[in-house]
Amino acid sequence: MQRWLVYMSALLIVLAVAYGAYKYANEAKGREVVVEIGDTVYVNYTGWLYDYRIYESARVFDTTYPDVVKDNKTYPKTVSFDFERRRGEPFKFKVGEGEVIKGWDKRIIGMKVGEKARWVIPPSEAYEPYLNELVVNISVYEHWQVIEKMEKYYFESKYGCDAEEGMHITHYFWGWNATVLGIENNDVLIQNVPEVGKEYMTKYGWKCVVLSINQSANGGDGDILIENNPVLGQKVSTRDVTNHFDNLKYIIDKQRKYQGGMVDGIVVGISDENITVDFNNEVYGKTLIFDVVVVNIEKS
């Protein structure tokens, strides 16, 4: 009888300890720190986007991991990826203060330290607006005069020196040889002397080929027929394009007003007649994917 009482007492003690541990575990779980509005959080992340016009699969446009930056095989990068930006520290932001895109502020709520998540964020909760007027067509074929007239101040801004008769220069935009014929009042006369069939690197950022030269065209000023040869997905200098085409000068103003600043364009299409360049910031108007892990939470 006494032995039975000992066994029962021991069993009750074990059950009491087990119940206490269970109760404590559940209470502790209820006390786990989760992200709330007003908290400051630290996260590591890798952001992906997909643009069917130039990529065969999703590409990384940003990350906090230095190893991801170095690994282009596992983590192929977008054209606009910033390889120069310093990385290695978690990204810090205050929840609900508009310091990040809406999709982040919304999805971070309730997460715990060490928790991982994959967020698929539509454009309405990411970066808008995407502006159709920032997608422009540049002709594959362009014409340029053999005898070119340029105002003196413009010559000085492009070549970094005063014009002198007989001086030899490399054309500021097309990259071929040219000679200053003379100076008339406020104008500089330049004779362009490209070679037919030769390839030149242009200020667009792509190469061109001179197809033909007609010295007698345009009333004796001549005509150079040029074929532009870009590569799909390559960057295009926004500054140089807007200087080259007066009707595209609005691009930089639109970028600064609606998308946070000037960015280079990207060749997104090439046809027999036109080169399509998208001057929208690459993340604008796209569904973005983020692989996120919460590193730390500072309660407000």
PDB file of C-alpha atoms in Angstrom:
ATOM      1  CA  MET A   1       0.000   0.000   0.000  1.00  0.00           C
ATOM      2  CA  GLN A   2       2.764   2.401   0.908  1.00  0.00           C
ATOM      3  CA  ARG A   3       4.634   1.527  -2.317  1.00  0.00           C
ATOM      4  CA  TRP A   4       1.490   2.301  -4.318  1.00  0.00           C
ATOM      5  CA  LEU A   5       1.180   5.703  -2.635  1.00  0.00           C
ATOM      6  CA  VAL A   6       4.820   6.435  -3.461  1.00  0.00           C
ATOM      7  CA  TYR A   7       4.208   5.578  -7.126  1.00  0.00           C
ATOM      8  CA  MET A   8       1.100   7.754  -7.256  1.00  0.00           C
ATOM      9  CA  SER A   9       2.902  10.663  -5.617  1.00  0.00           C
ATOM     10  CA  ALA A  10       5.749  10.396  -8.108  1.00  0.00           C
ATOM     11  CA  LEU A  11       3.306  10.257 -11.013  1.00  0.00           C
ATOM     12  CA  LEU A  12       1.491  13.349  -9.774  1.00  0.00           C
ATOM     13  CA  ILE A  13       4.792  15.192  -9.474  1.00  0.00           C
ATOM     14  CA  VAL A  14       5.753  14.243 -13.050  1.00  0.00           C
ATOM     15  CA  LEU A  15       2.357  15.349 -14.350  1.00  0.00           C
ATOM     16  CA  ALA A  16       2.591  18.630 -12.465  1.00  0.00           C
ATOM     17  CA  VAL A  17       6.049  19.334 -13.852  1.00  0.00           C
ATOM     18  CA  ALA A  18       4.935  18.460 -17.386  1.00  0.00           C
ATOM     19  CA  TYR A  19       1.872  20.675 -17.107  1.00  0.00           C
ATOM     20  CA  GLY A  20       3.968  23.523 -15.743  1.00  0.00           C
ATOM     21  CA  ALA A  21       6.426  23.203 -18.617  1.00  0.00           C
ATOM     22  CA  TYR A  22       3.578  23.101 -21.141  1.00  0.00           C
ATOM     23  CA  LYS A  23       1.927  26.153 -19.601  1.00  0.00           C
ATOM     24  CA  TYR A  24       5.217  28.064 -19.507  1.00  0.00           C
ATOM     25  CA  ALA A  25       5.989  27.222 -23.126  1.00  0.00           C
ATOM     26  CA  ASN A  26       2.614  28.498 -24.269  1.00  0.00           C
ATOM     27  CA  GLU A  27       2.885  31.643 -22.191  1.00  0.00           C
ATOM     28  CA  ALA A  28       6.379  32.237 -23.573  1.00  0.00           C
ATOM     29  CA  LYS A  29       5.076  31.735 -27.086  1.00  0.00           C
ATOM     30  CA  GLY A  30       2.445  34.338 -26.405  1.00  0.00           C
ATOM     31  CA  ARG A  31       5.166  36.715 -25.294  1.00  0.00           C
ATOM     32  CA  GLU A  32       7.292  36.298 -28.481  1.00  0.00           C
ATOM     33  CA  VAL A  33       8.300  39.637 -29.962  1.00  0.00           C
ATOM     34  CA  VAL A  34       6.644  40.339 -33.298  1.00  0.00           C
ATOM     35  CA  VAL A  35       6.854  43.336 -35.589  1.00  0.00           C
ATOM     36  CA  GLU A  36       4.270  46.043 -34.992  1.00  0.00           C
ATOM     37  CA  ILE A  37       3.671  49.496 -36.448  1.00  0.00           C
ATOM     38  CA  GLY A  38       6.231  51.924 -35.072  1.00  0.00           C
ATOM     39  CA  ASP A  39       8.932  49.293 -34.523  1.00  0.00           C
ATOM     40  CA  THR A  40      12.363  49.652 -36.068  1.00  0.00           C
ATOM     41  CA  VAL A  41      13.315  46.465 -37.881  1.00  0.00           C
ATOM     42  CA  TYR A  42      16.502  45.141 -39.440  1.00  0.00           C
ATOM     43  CA  VAL A  43      16.177  42.780 -42.390  1.00  0.00           C
ATOM     44  CA  ASN A  44      18.347  41.068 -44.953  1.00  0.00           C
ATOM     45  CA  TYR A  45      16.820  40.589 -48.370  1.00  0.00           C
ATOM     46  CA  THR A  46      17.275  39.820 -52.043  1.00  0.00           C
ATOM     47  CA  GLY A  47      14.939  41.464 -54.544  1.00  0.00           C
ATOM     48  CA  TRP A  48      14.029  39.951 -57.921  1.00  0.00           C
ATOM     49  CA  LEU A  49      12.165  41.204 -60.979  1.00  0.00           C
ATOM     50  CA  TYR A  50      11.264  39.786 -64.367  1.00  0.00           C
ATOM     51  CA  ASP A  51      11.068  41.728 -67.623  1.00  0.00           C
ATOM     52  CA  TYR A  52      10.012  39.407 -70.449  1.00  0.00           C
ATOM     53  CA  ARG A  53      11.263  41.903 -73.033  1.00  0.00           C
ATOM     54  CA  ILE A  54      14.937  41.365 -72.196  1.00  0.00           C
ATOM     55  CA  TYR A  55      15.309  38.547 -69.639  1.00  0.00           C
ATOM     56  CA  GLU A  56      14.609  34.831 -69.947  1.00  0.00           C
ATOM     57  CA  SER A  57      14.088  34.497 -66.181  1.00  0.00           C
ATOM     58  CA  ALA A  58      13.885  36.597 -63.007  1.00  0.00           C
ATOM     59  CA  ARG A  59      16.952  38.650 -62.102  1.00  0.00           C
ATOM     60  CA  VAL A  60      18.252  40.248 -58.919  1.00  0.00           C
ATOM     61  CA  PHE A  61      17.904  44.032 -58.818  1.00  0.00           C
ATOM     62  CA  ASP A  62      19.022  44.559 -55.198  1.00  0.00           C
ATOM     63  CA  THR A  63      20.318  42.679 -52.144  1.00  0.00           C
ATOM     64  CA  THR A  64      21.971  43.180 -48.764  1.00  0.00           C
ATOM     65  CA  TYR A  65      24.197  40.100 -49.190  1.00  0.00           C
ATOM     66  CA  PRO A  66      27.756  40.619 -50.537  1.00  0.00           C
ATOM     67  CA  ASP A  67      27.908  36.949 -51.592  1.00  0.00           C
ATOM     68  CA  VAL A  68      24.830  37.410 -53.772  1.00  0.00           C
ATOM     69  CA  VAL A  69      26.507  40.382 -55.465  1.00  0.00           C
ATOM     70  CA  LYS A  70      29.521  38.232 -56.357  1.00  0.00           C
ATOM     71  CA  ASP A  71      27.548  35.197 -57.569  1.00  0.00           C
ATOM     72  CA  ASN A  72      26.196  36.047 -61.010  1.00  0.00           C
ATOM     73  CA  LYS A  73      25.579  32.422 -61.946  1.00  0.00           C
ATOM     74  CA  THR A  74      23.091  31.639 -59.176  1.00  0.00           C
ATOM     75  CA  TYR A  75      21.894  35.223 -58.903  1.00  0.00           C
ATOM     76  CA  PRO A  76      21.914  36.832 -62.386  1.00  0.00           C
ATOM     77  CA  LYS A  77      21.601  40.612 -62.148  1.00  0.00           C
ATOM     78  CA  THR A  78      19.448  43.187 -63.887  1.00  0.00           C
ATOM     79  CA  VAL A  79      20.985  45.740 -66.242  1.00  0.00           C
ATOM     80  CA  SER A  80      20.509  48.475 -63.642  1.00  0.00           C
ATOM     81  CA  PHE A  81      21.968  46.531 -60.681  1.00  0.00           C
ATOM     82  CA  ASP A  82      24.304  48.765 -58.657  1.00  0.00           C
ATOM     83  CA  PHE A  83      27.496  46.769 -58.107  1.00  0.00           C
ATOM     84  CA  GLU A  84      29.244  49.742 -56.496  1.00  0.00           C
ATOM     85  CA  ARG A  85      26.891  50.232 -53.548  1.00  0.00           C
ATOM     86  CA  ARG A  86      28.297  49.017 -50.234  1.00  0.00           C
ATOM     87  CA  ARG A  87      26.531  45.989 -48.761  1.00  0.00           C
ATOM     88  CA  GLY A  88      26.920  43.659 -45.792  1.00  0.00           C
ATOM     89  CA  GLU A  89      24.667  45.323 -43.212  1.00  0.00           C
ATOM     90  CA  PRO A  90      20.948  44.587 -42.686  1.00  0.00           C
ATOM     91  CA  PHE A  91      18.518  47.152 -44.043  1.00  0.00           C
ATOM     92  CA  LYS A  92      16.918  49.258 -41.292  1.00  0.00           C
ATOM     93  CA  PHE A  93      13.546  50.984 -41.419  1.00  0.00           C
ATOM     94  CA  LYS A  94      10.700  52.102 -39.167  1.00  0.00           C
ATOM     95  CA  VAL A  95       7.455  50.280 -39.836  1.00  0.00           C
ATOM     96  CA  GLY A  96       4.453  52.328 -40.919  1.00  0.00           C
ATOM     97  CA  GLU A  97       6.370  55.551 -41.515  1.00  0.00           C
ATOM     98  CA  GLY A  98       6.467  55.338 -45.315  1.00  0.00           C
ATOM     99  CA  GLU A  99      10.215  54.725 -45.380  1.00  0.00           C
ATOM    100  CA  VAL A 100       9.712  51.688 -47.616  1.00  0.00           C
ATOM    101  CA  ILE A 101       7.235  50.643 -50.299  1.00  0.00           C
ATOM    102  CA  LYS A 102       3.680  49.818 -49.194  1.00  0.00           C
ATOM    103  CA  GLY A 103       4.180  46.106 -49.761  1.00  0.00           C
ATOM    104  CA  TRP A 104       6.972  46.001 -47.180  1.00  0.00           C
ATOM    105  CA  ASP A 105       5.112  47.978 -44.517  1.00  0.00           C
ATOM    106  CA  LYS A 106       2.123  45.672 -44.970  1.00  0.00           C
ATOM    107  CA  ARG A 107       3.884  42.289 -45.011  1.00  0.00           C
ATOM    108  CA  ILE A 108       6.433  42.822 -42.230  1.00  0.00           C
ATOM    109  CA  ILE A 109       3.703  43.102 -39.559  1.00  0.00           C
ATOM    110  CA  GLY A 110       3.626  40.051 -37.256  1.00  0.00           C
ATOM    111  CA  MET A 111       6.999  38.631 -38.281  1.00  0.00           C
ATOM    112  CA  LYS A 112       9.514  37.463 -35.650  1.00  0.00           C
ATOM    113  CA  VAL A 113      13.297  37.570 -35.424  1.00  0.00           C
ATOM    114  CA  GLY A 114      14.759  34.821 -37.598  1.00  0.00           C
ATOM    115  CA  GLU A 115      11.569  34.391 -39.596  1.00  0.00           C
ATOM    116  CA  LYS A 116      11.913  34.115 -43.366  1.00  0.00           C
ATOM    117  CA  ALA A 117       9.380  35.015 -46.020  1.00  0.00           C
ATOM    118  CA  ARG A 118       8.994  35.425 -49.762  1.00  0.00           C
ATOM    119  CA  TRP A 119       6.926  38.435 -50.729  1.00  0.00           C
ATOM    120  CA  VAL A 120       5.384  38.873 -54.181  1.00  0.00           C
ATOM    121  CA  ILE A 121       4.506  42.553 -54.417  1.00  0.00           C
ATOM    122  CA  PRO A 122       2.412  44.011 -57.264  1.00  0.00           C
ATOM    123  CA  PRO A 123       3.225  47.424 -58.782  1.00  0.00           C
ATOM    124  CA  SER A 124       0.381  49.058 -56.817  1.00  0.00           C
ATOM    125  CA  GLU A 125       2.276  48.260 -53.599  1.00  0.00           C
ATOM    126  CA  ALA A 126       5.750  48.801 -55.040  1.00  0.00           C
ATOM    127  CA  TYR A 127       6.951  51.475 -57.477  1.00  0.00           C
ATOM    128  CA  GLU A 128       4.622  53.580 -59.609  1.00  0.00           C
ATOM    129  CA  PRO A 129       3.914  55.238 -61.970  1.00  0.00           C
ATOM    130  CA  TYR A 130       5.240  53.521 -65.068  1.00  0.00           C
ATOM    131  CA  LEU A 131       5.197  56.188 -67.800  1.00  0.00           C
ATOM    132  CA  ASN A 132       4.521  55.113 -71.384  1.00  0.00           C
ATOM    133  CA  GLU A 133       5.962  58.395 -72.651  1.00  0.00           C
ATOM    134  CA  LEU A 134       9.372  57.285 -71.352  1.00  0.00           C
ATOM    135  CA  VAL A 135       9.391  54.421 -73.864  1.00  0.00           C
ATOM    136  CA  VAL A 136      10.711  55.864 -77.131  1.00  0.00           C
ATOM    137  CA  ASN A 137      11.736  54.658 -80.569  1.00  0.00           C
ATOM    138  CA  ILE A 138      15.056  55.636 -82.126  1.00  0.00           C
ATOM    139  CA  SER A 139      15.535  54.948 -85.820  1.00  0.00           C
ATOM    140  CA  VAL A 140      17.938  52.189 -86.804  1.00  0.00           C
ATOM    141  CA  TYR A 141      19.022  54.406 -89.709  1.00  0.00           C
ATOM    142  CA  GLU A 142      20.100  58.010 -89.201  1.00  0.00           C
ATOM    143  CA  HIS A 143      21.444  60.742 -91.452  1.00  0.00           C
ATOM    144  CA  TRP A 144      24.153  63.266 -90.614  1.00  0.00           C
ATOM    145  CA  GLN A 145      25.630  66.062 -92.709  1.00  0.00           C
ATOM    146  CA  VAL A 146      29.191  65.891 -93.990  1.00  0.00           C
ATOM    147  CA  ILE A 147      29.558  69.648 -93.463  1.00  0.00           C
ATOM    148  CA  GLU A 148      28.265  70.426 -89.995  1.00  0.00           C
ATOM    149  CA  LYS A 149      27.667  73.884 -88.536  1.00  0.00           C
ATOM    150  CA  MET A 150      27.888  74.343 -84.783  1.00  0.00           C
ATOM    151  CA  GLU A 151      27.746  77.426 -82.566  1.00  0.00           C
ATOM    152  CA  LYS A 152      31.045  78.256 -80.874  1.00  0.00           C
ATOM    153  CA  TYR A 153      29.744  77.840 -77.318  1.00  0.00           C
ATOM    154  CA  TYR A 154      28.301  74.441 -78.249  1.00  0.00           C
ATOM    155  CA  PHE A 155      31.608  73.367 -79.795  1.00  0.00           C
ATOM    156  CA  GLU A 156      33.443  74.380 -76.628  1.00  0.00           C
ATOM    157  CA  SER A 157      30.974  72.476 -74.421  1.00  0.00           C
ATOM    158  CA  LYS A 158      31.299  69.306 -76.498  1.00  0.00           C
ATOM    159  CA  TYR A 159      35.024  69.325 -77.211  1.00  0.00           C
ATOM    160  CA  GLY A 160      36.355  71.142 -74.163  1.00  0.00           C
ATOM    161  CA  CYS A 161      38.422  73.645 -76.146  1.00  0.00           C
ATOM    162  CA  ASP A 162      38.186  76.626 -78.488  1.00  0.00           C
ATOM    163  CA  ALA A 163      37.807  75.854 -82.174  1.00  0.00           C
ATOM    164  CA  GLU A 164      40.777  76.515 -84.440  1.00  0.00           C
ATOM    165  CA  GLU A 165      40.826  76.265 -88.210  1.00  0.00           C
ATOM    166  CA  GLY A 166      42.484  73.060 -89.371  1.00  0.00           C
ATOM    167  CA  MET A 167      42.314  71.278 -86.017  1.00  0.00           C
ATOM    168  CA  HIS A 168      41.528  67.558 -86.058  1.00  0.00           C
ATOM    169  CA  ILE A 169      38.896  66.229 -83.682  1.00  0.00           C
ATOM    170  CA  THR A 170      36.966  63.062 -82.893  1.00  0.00           C
ATOM    171  CA  HIS A 171      33.253  63.687 -83.335  1.00  0.00           C
ATOM    172  CA  TYR A 172      31.662  64.152 -79.913  1.00  0.00           C
ATOM    173  CA  PHE A 173      28.686  61.882 -80.695  1.00  0.00           C
ATOM    174  CA  TRP A 174      29.553  59.537 -83.548  1.00  0.00           C
ATOM    175  CA  GLY A 175      33.204  58.906 -82.756  1.00  0.00           C
ATOM    176  CA  TRP A 176      34.602  59.357 -86.273  1.00  0.00           C
ATOM    177  CA  ASN A 177      37.334  61.759 -87.416  1.00  0.00           C
ATOM    178  CA  ALA A 178      36.472  65.350 -88.274  1.00  0.00           C
ATOM    179  CA  THR A 179      38.268  68.588 -89.152  1.00  0.00           C
ATOM    180  CA  VAL A 180      37.468  72.215 -88.326  1.00  0.00           C
ATOM    181  CA  LEU A 181      37.164  73.963 -91.708  1.00  0.00           C
ATOM    182  CA  GLY A 182      36.819  77.452 -90.324  1.00  0.00           C
ATOM    183  CA  ILE A 183      34.971  79.870 -88.068  1.00  0.00           C
ATOM    184  CA  GLU A 184      32.338  82.234 -89.431  1.00  0.00           C
ATOM    185  CA  ASN A 185      31.075  84.839 -86.978  1.00  0.00           C
ATOM    186  CA  ASN A 186      29.696  82.721 -84.122  1.00  0.00           C
ATOM    187  CA  ASP A 187      29.624  79.420 -86.012  1.00  0.00           C
ATOM    188  CA  VAL A 188      32.185  76.644 -86.395  1.00  0.00           C
ATOM    189  CA  LEU A 189      32.223  74.705 -89.676  1.00  0.00           C
ATOM    190  CA  ILE A 190      33.205  71.053 -89.321  1.00  0.00           C
ATOM    191  CA  GLN A 191      33.887  68.509 -92.031  1.00  0.00           C
ATOM    192  CA  ASN A 192      33.057  64.977 -90.947  1.00  0.00           C
ATOM    193  CA  VAL A 193      35.311  62.345 -92.512  1.00  0.00           C
ATOM    194  CA  PRO A 194      34.044  58.888 -91.521  1.00  0.00           C
ATOM    195  CA  GLU A 195      34.973  55.763 -93.464  1.00  0.00           C
ATOM    196  CA  VAL A 196      32.273  53.782 -95.253  1.00  0.00           C
ATOM    197  CA  GLY A 197      31.904  50.329 -93.732  1.00  0.00           C
ATOM    198  CA  LYS A 198      33.753  51.239 -90.553  1.00  0.00           C
ATOM    199  CA  GLU A 199      32.257  50.682 -87.104  1.00  0.00           C
ATOM    200  CA  TYR A 200      32.221  53.497 -84.530  1.00  0.00           C
ATOM    201  CA  MET A 201      31.233  53.688 -80.863  1.00  0.00           C
ATOM    202  CA  THR A 202      28.492  56.276 -80.381  1.00  0.00           C
ATOM    203  CA  LYS A 203      27.381  58.344 -77.405  1.00  0.00           C
ATOM    204  CA  TYR A 204      24.241  56.224 -77.297  1.00  0.00           C
ATOM    205  CA  GLY A 205      26.443  53.528 -75.814  1.00  0.00           C
ATOM    206  CA  TRP A 206      26.150  51.233 -78.825  1.00  0.00           C
ATOM    207  CA  LYS A 207      28.095  50.856 -82.074  1.00  0.00           C
ATOM    208  CA  CYS A 208      27.141  52.144 -85.504  1.00  0.00           C
ATOM    209  CA  VAL A 209      28.303  51.490 -89.062  1.00  0.00           C
ATOM    210  CA  VAL A 210      28.617  54.104 -91.819  1.00  0.00           C
ATOM    211  CA  LEU A 211      26.739  52.688 -94.814  1.00  0.00           C
ATOM    212  CA  SER A 212      27.302  55.426 -97.385  1.00  0.00           C
ATOM    213  CA  ILE A 213      28.434  59.023 -97.941  1.00  0.00           C
ATOM    214  CA  ASN A 214      26.881  61.319-100.541  1.00  0.00           C
ATOM    215  CA  GLN A 215      29.054  64.430-100.800  1.00  0.00           C
ATOM    216  CA  SER A 216      26.663  66.362-103.080  1.00  0.00           C
ATOM    217  CA  ALA A 217      23.433  65.846-101.103  1.00  0.00           C
ATOM    218  CA  ASN A 218      21.744  68.576 -99.046  1.00  0.00           C
ATOM    219  CA  GLY A 219      22.872  71.378-101.342  1.00  0.00           C
ATOM    220  CA  GLY A 220      26.515  70.405-101.060  1.00  0.00           C
ATOM    221  CA  ASP A 221      26.545  69.832 -97.300  1.00  0.00           C
ATOM    222  CA  GLY A 222      26.551  66.095 -97.983  1.00  0.00           C
ATOM    223  CA  ASP A 223      24.818  63.172 -96.291  1.00  0.00           C
ATOM    224  CA  ILE A 224      26.165  60.317 -94.159  1.00  0.00           C
ATOM    225  CA  LEU A 225      23.904  57.268 -93.814  1.00  0.00           C
ATOM    226  CA  ILE A 226      24.396  55.525 -90.462  1.00  0.00           C
ATOM    227  CA  GLU A 227      23.117  52.179 -89.189  1.00  0.00           C
ATOM    228  CA  ASN A 228      22.778  51.881 -85.407  1.00  0.00           C
ATOM    229  CA  ASN A 229      23.652  48.461 -83.978  1.00  0.00           C
ATOM    230  CA  PRO A 230      22.580  48.166 -80.325  1.00  0.00           C
ATOM    231  CA  VAL A 231      22.337  44.992 -78.244  1.00  0.00           C
ATOM    232  CA  LEU A 232      19.069  43.988 -76.587  1.00  0.00           C
ATOM    233  CA  GLY A 233      19.190  44.775 -72.866  1.00  0.00           C
ATOM    234  CA  GLN A 234      22.069  47.245 -72.979  1.00  0.00           C
ATOM    235  CA  LYS A 235      22.137  50.583 -71.179  1.00  0.00           C
ATOM    236  CA  VAL A 236      21.630  53.833 -73.077  1.00  0.00           C
ATOM    237  CA  SER A 237      22.923  57.195 -71.857  1.00  0.00           C
ATOM    238  CA  THR A 238      19.886  59.329 -71.020  1.00  0.00           C
ATOM    239  CA  ARG A 239      21.946  62.513 -70.869  1.00  0.00           C
ATOM    240  CA  ASP A 240      23.459  61.990 -74.316  1.00  0.00           C
ATOM    241  CA  VAL A 241      20.203  60.906 -75.956  1.00  0.00           C
ATOM    242  CA  THR A 242      18.333  63.953 -74.676  1.00  0.00           C
ATOM    243  CA  ASN A 243      21.152  66.203 -75.893  1.00  0.00           C
ATOM    244  CA  HIS A 244      21.020  64.506 -79.298  1.00  0.00           C
ATOM    245  CA  PHE A 245      17.250  64.788 -79.800  1.00  0.00           C
ATOM    246  CA  ASP A 246      15.540  68.067 -78.921  1.00  0.00           C
ATOM    247  CA  ASN A 247      12.130  66.353 -78.840  1.00  0.00           C
ATOM    248  CA  LEU A 248      13.284  64.000 -76.045  1.00  0.00           C
ATOM    249  CA  LYS A 249      14.502  66.614 -73.574  1.00  0.00           C
ATOM    250  CA  TYR A 250      11.388  66.030 -71.456  1.00  0.00           C
ATOM    251  CA  ILE A 251      12.665  62.597 -70.381  1.00  0.00           C
ATOM    252  CA  ILE A 252      14.965  63.770 -67.577  1.00  0.00           C
ATOM    253  CA  ASP A 253      12.299  66.086 -66.123  1.00  0.00           C
ATOM    254  CA  LYS A 254       9.784  63.221 -66.069  1.00  0.00           C
ATOM    255  CA  GLN A 255      12.277  60.874 -64.419  1.00  0.00           C
ATOM    256  CA  ARG A 256      13.079  63.396 -61.704  1.00  0.00           C
ATOM    257  CA  LYS A 257       9.460  64.380 -61.080  1.00  0.00           C
ATOM    258  CA  TYR A 258       7.847  60.941 -61.006  1.00  0.00           C
ATOM    259  CA  GLN A 259      10.593  58.363 -60.405  1.00  0.00           C
ATOM    260  CA  GLY A 260      13.066  59.915 -58.013  1.00  0.00           C
ATOM    261  CA  GLY A 261      15.873  60.887 -60.372  1.00  0.00           C
ATOM    262  CA  MET A 262      17.638  60.377 -63.670  1.00  0.00           C
ATOM    263  CA  VAL A 263      18.485  56.829 -64.754  1.00  0.00           C
ATOM    264  CA  ASP A 264      19.885  55.440 -67.982  1.00  0.00           C
ATOM    265  CA  GLY A 265      17.556  53.839 -70.491  1.00  0.00           C
ATOM    266  CA  ILE A 266      17.550  50.190 -71.533  1.00  0.00           C
ATOM    267  CA  VAL A 267      17.153  48.784 -75.050  1.00  0.00           C
ATOM    268  CA  VAL A 268      14.021  46.616 -74.812  1.00  0.00           C
ATOM    269  CA  GLY A 269      13.270  46.015 -78.484  1.00  0.00           C
ATOM    270  CA  ILE A 270      14.957  46.030 -81.898  1.00  0.00           C
ATOM    271  CA  SER A 271      13.115  45.832 -85.217  1.00  0.00           C
ATOM    272  CA  ASP A 272      14.171  46.407 -88.822  1.00  0.00           C
ATOM    273  CA  GLU A 273      13.339  50.101 -88.504  1.00  0.00           C
ATOM    274  CA  ASN A 274      13.348  51.078 -84.825  1.00  0.00           C
ATOM    275  CA  ILE A 275      15.209  50.638 -81.555  1.00  0.00           C
ATOM    276  CA  THR A 276      12.874  50.771 -78.545  1.00  0.00           C
ATOM    277  CA  VAL A 277      14.433  52.270 -75.428  1.00  0.00           C
ATOM    278  CA  ASP A 278      12.711  52.291 -72.035  1.00  0.00           C
ATOM    279  CA  PHE A 279      13.768  55.237 -69.865  1.00  0.00           C
ATOM    280  CA  ASN A 280      11.590  54.216 -66.911  1.00  0.00           C
ATOM    281  CA  ASN A 281      13.434  53.198 -63.761  1.00  0.00           C
ATOM    282  CA  GLU A 282      13.719  49.424 -64.132  1.00  0.00           C
ATOM    283  CA  VAL A 283      11.734  48.592 -60.968  1.00  0.00           C
ATOM    284  CA  TYR A 284       8.781  50.829 -61.853  1.00  0.00           C
ATOM    285  CA  GLY A 285       5.569  49.178 -62.990  1.00  0.00           C
ATOM    286  CA  LYS A 286       6.774  45.639 -62.252  1.00  0.00           C
ATOM    287  CA  THR A 287       5.809  42.899 -59.818  1.00  0.00           C
ATOM    288  CA  LEU A 288       8.727  42.477 -57.418  1.00  0.00           C
ATOM    289  CA  ILE A 289       9.760  39.397 -55.447  1.00  0.00           C
ATOM    290  CA  PHE A 290      11.640  39.713 -52.151  1.00  0.00           C
ATOM    291  CA  ASP A 291      13.264  36.949 -50.103  1.00  0.00           C
ATOM    292  CA  VAL A 292      13.374  38.458 -46.611  1.00  0.00           C
ATOM    293  CA  VAL A 293      14.672  37.436 -43.170  1.00  0.00           C
ATOM    294  CA  VAL A 294      14.112  39.502 -40.012  1.00  0.00           C
ATOM    295  CA  VAL A 295      17.401  40.057 -38.176  1.00  0.00           C
ATOM    296  CA  ASN A 296      16.322  42.267 -35.269  1.00  0.00           C
ATOM    297  CA  ILE A 297      13.337  44.168 -33.894  1.00  0.00           C
ATOM    298  CA  GLU A 298      13.553  47.325 -31.792  1.00  0.00           C
ATOM    299  CA  LYS A 299      10.234  48.000 -30.083  1.00  0.00           C
ATOM    300  CA  SER A 300       8.879  51.526 -30.234  1.00  0.00           C
TER     301      SER A 300
END
